[in-house]
XYZ file of C-alpha atoms in Angstrom:
261
model
C 0.000 0.000 0.000
C 1.483 3.344 -1.034
C 2.232 6.185 1.356
C -0.406 8.340 -0.380
C -3.144 5.764 0.248
C -2.078 5.339 3.882
C -2.193 9.084 4.415
C -5.621 9.267 2.775
C -6.895 6.550 5.108
C -5.461 8.376 8.115
C -7.203 11.571 7.036
C -10.474 9.699 6.555
C -10.146 8.110 9.995
C -9.539 11.506 11.568
C -12.575 12.969 9.798
C -14.740 10.092 11.020
C -13.509 10.640 14.572
C -14.313 14.335 14.327
C -17.770 13.559 12.988
C -18.539 11.229 15.887
C -17.252 13.732 18.434
C -19.351 16.516 16.898
C -22.367 14.582 18.166
C -21.416 16.089 21.541
C -22.764 19.399 20.204
C -25.044 18.254 17.403
C -26.607 14.929 18.471
C -29.335 15.142 15.821
C -27.063 16.015 12.887
C -26.366 13.462 10.146
C -22.749 12.329 10.224
C -22.285 12.006 6.483
C -20.523 13.339 4.582
C -17.795 13.415 7.241
C -15.933 16.092 5.263
C -18.387 18.691 6.598
C -16.772 18.504 10.049
C -13.607 20.532 10.592
C -11.139 20.232 13.468
C -12.247 21.470 16.864
C -11.156 24.864 18.178
C -8.006 25.175 20.252
C -8.311 25.139 24.023
C -9.000 28.462 25.744
C -7.257 28.815 29.093
C -8.807 32.262 29.505
C -12.308 30.843 29.118
C -11.637 28.175 31.745
C -10.096 30.749 34.092
C -13.139 33.019 33.972
C -15.540 30.087 34.217
C -13.838 28.645 37.286
C -13.443 32.031 38.918
C -17.076 32.935 38.240
C -18.362 29.662 39.693
C -16.278 30.099 42.847
C -17.490 33.672 43.303
C -21.109 32.568 42.830
C -20.652 29.977 45.572
C -19.009 32.435 47.944
C -21.920 34.849 47.544
C -24.505 32.050 47.561
C -25.904 33.433 44.305
C -27.984 30.922 42.374
C -28.499 33.428 39.547
C -24.760 34.030 39.129
C -24.094 30.277 39.268
C -26.584 29.528 36.501
C -25.335 32.478 34.440
C -21.769 31.153 34.596
C -22.881 27.637 33.678
C -24.983 28.807 30.727
C -22.338 31.243 29.536
C -19.548 28.664 29.560
C -21.483 26.002 27.688
C -22.900 28.542 25.251
C -19.390 29.696 24.291
C -18.165 26.114 24.018
C -21.065 25.327 21.687
C -20.536 28.460 19.599
C -16.821 27.800 19.072
C -16.886 23.989 19.037
C -14.193 23.432 21.635
C -12.861 19.900 21.882
C -15.401 17.862 23.916
C -12.632 16.168 25.904
C -11.280 19.586 26.885
C -14.762 20.768 27.908
C -15.255 17.696 30.089
C -11.791 18.199 31.581
C -12.665 21.818 32.410
C -15.756 20.663 34.265
C -13.792 18.125 36.306
C -11.078 20.659 37.137
C -13.660 23.286 38.054
C -15.393 20.931 40.498
C -12.109 19.987 42.138
C -10.923 23.615 42.287
C -14.231 24.724 43.764
C -14.183 22.129 46.528
C -10.613 23.005 47.429
C -11.300 26.739 47.488
C -14.389 26.279 49.679
C -12.636 23.708 51.879
C -15.212 21.130 50.914
C -13.781 17.630 50.854
C -16.076 14.762 49.832
C -14.518 11.331 50.147
C -12.591 9.820 47.259
C -15.502 7.639 46.155
C -17.768 10.680 45.799
C -15.160 12.621 43.823
C -14.554 9.588 41.609
C -18.303 9.383 40.971
C -18.366 13.076 39.988
C -15.513 12.630 37.538
C -17.125 9.537 36.006
C -20.442 11.327 35.489
C -18.756 14.289 33.813
C -16.340 12.359 31.614
C -19.085 10.023 30.404
C -21.548 12.791 29.473
C -22.227 12.153 25.794
C -23.734 15.517 24.844
C -23.118 19.113 25.903
C -26.679 19.335 27.261
C -26.091 16.277 29.452
C -22.768 17.634 30.675
C -24.348 20.978 31.586
C -27.119 19.228 33.519
C -24.591 16.997 35.305
C -22.584 20.045 36.409
C -25.688 21.599 37.939
C -26.767 18.314 39.545
C -23.324 17.814 41.091
C -22.689 21.353 42.305
C -26.131 22.559 43.380
C -26.188 20.637 46.690
C -22.932 22.361 47.668
C -24.325 25.798 46.809
C -27.383 25.948 49.024
C -27.488 22.456 50.507
C -30.417 21.882 48.193
C -30.824 19.805 45.039
C -33.561 22.118 43.788
C -31.514 24.032 41.192
C -32.129 22.913 37.636
C -31.224 23.930 34.113
C -34.309 24.606 32.039
C -35.149 22.117 29.325
C -37.843 24.412 27.903
C -36.909 24.814 24.235
C -38.378 28.317 23.919
C -36.315 29.580 26.853
C -33.220 27.767 25.605
C -33.634 29.619 22.298
C -33.991 32.903 24.188
C -30.889 32.228 26.289
C -28.872 31.210 23.234
C -29.931 34.366 21.385
C -28.945 36.581 24.332
C -25.589 34.833 24.746
C -24.841 35.338 21.049
C -26.113 38.942 20.727
C -25.399 40.599 24.094
C -22.993 42.972 22.300
C -25.895 44.407 20.319
C -28.773 46.669 21.485
C -31.187 43.727 21.607
C -34.850 44.300 22.412
C -37.507 42.246 24.139
C -39.304 41.998 20.791
C -36.258 40.372 19.190
C -35.806 37.908 22.030
C -39.505 37.008 21.983
C -39.360 36.471 18.221
C -36.430 34.082 18.594
C -38.310 32.165 21.280
C -41.502 32.199 19.180
C -43.451 33.656 22.121
C -45.261 36.913 22.756
C -43.450 39.385 25.010
C -45.574 39.104 28.130
C -45.599 35.302 28.120
C -41.835 35.222 27.471
C -41.244 37.414 30.546
C -43.363 35.193 32.769
C -41.939 31.930 31.448
C -38.349 33.190 31.518
C -38.624 34.166 35.198
C -40.356 30.890 35.999
C -37.676 28.778 34.292
C -34.540 30.731 35.275
C -35.455 32.597 38.484
C -34.324 35.847 36.861
C -35.943 38.388 34.550
C -35.015 38.624 30.872
C -33.073 41.871 31.127
C -31.518 41.016 34.467
C -30.013 38.048 32.608
C -28.931 40.280 29.699
C -27.271 42.618 32.182
C -25.470 39.765 33.957
C -24.102 38.452 30.680
C -22.912 41.933 29.672
C -21.239 42.671 33.002
C -19.400 39.367 33.087
C -18.221 39.796 29.492
C -17.091 43.332 30.362
C -15.127 41.961 33.319
C -13.360 39.546 30.980
C -12.374 42.410 28.681
C -11.156 44.550 31.577
C -9.106 41.654 32.946
C -7.471 40.815 29.618
C -3.755 41.567 29.638
C -3.841 42.150 25.885
C -6.671 44.683 26.005
C -6.047 48.422 25.911
C -9.718 49.288 25.455
C -11.032 52.378 27.190
C -13.957 52.027 29.577
C -16.228 53.502 26.913
C -14.942 51.009 24.357
C -15.544 48.120 26.772
C -19.089 49.383 27.269
C -19.631 49.436 23.494
C -18.219 45.916 23.172
C -20.952 44.609 25.459
C -23.795 46.520 23.826
C -23.996 49.606 26.043
C -23.537 52.998 24.378
C -23.571 55.127 27.544
C -20.257 54.775 29.407
C -21.631 56.394 32.578
C -24.594 54.029 32.659
C -22.219 51.116 32.056
C -19.930 52.186 34.912
C -22.892 52.504 37.284
C -24.258 49.068 36.370
C -20.797 47.500 36.589
C -20.302 48.876 40.101
C -23.725 47.617 41.147
C -22.785 44.166 39.887
C -19.162 43.886 41.105
C -19.064 46.428 43.932
C -16.344 48.475 42.245
C -15.973 50.686 39.211
C -14.553 49.335 35.925
C -11.294 51.242 36.548
C -11.002 49.865 40.066
C -11.697 46.372 38.767
C -9.012 46.670 36.081
C -6.525 48.063 38.616
C -7.192 45.225 41.064
C -6.745 42.622 38.334
C -3.434 44.154 37.290
C -2.269 44.220 40.904
C -3.349 40.646 41.462
C -5.587 41.629 44.377
C -8.915 40.640 42.825
């Protein structure tokens, strides 16, 4: 067998592997032709850092809303960019371990092993997200009552917000994406997520702004950061940011640079 044929077979094998692993994100998609599936995106240490840090902060403040926002945001970005499923699962395992260490929570080895098994064996991104909530929620409020919505209309609304937070999105646009009227969307959204539509939009924007302010490679002004997250008024942005984080955007950036945050 010639070297060309062997290489072609290797390429075909790799494409088939990619196609199977894409079922993590697209379980209903047809696998053929396998050529439609490209390689997965490179790992993002920054994304993991902000995810882990956000989860820990949510636990320290006992904030269910912040916890669910971090979970949804992380998995939404992973789904948008098609990060390697093995890396995503690894992030979840590391986050759980890091969280327990930081909160001085130490389940026995059998419990930790069970957590890792559940996360590493999650076949789809939706299952992995649900497993993360199931595993961590008892440690948050000593209650297993937290759940990730499986309502498809609200999932569409959340996905739209996560993808368009940098734009001046309206309730009409969100309702259209969810195929609901505005008043029913507001009621259902609060019922399913324990937070209002625009409170969720604001949380997403503030957390994205914090990522931009904390980036070592970013020289954006405060006004530019505000624009990047869909807010045209820099003063309004600064006020909302301080309400959310307890410090101004400049103070936040300074603390990150000094390593005191």
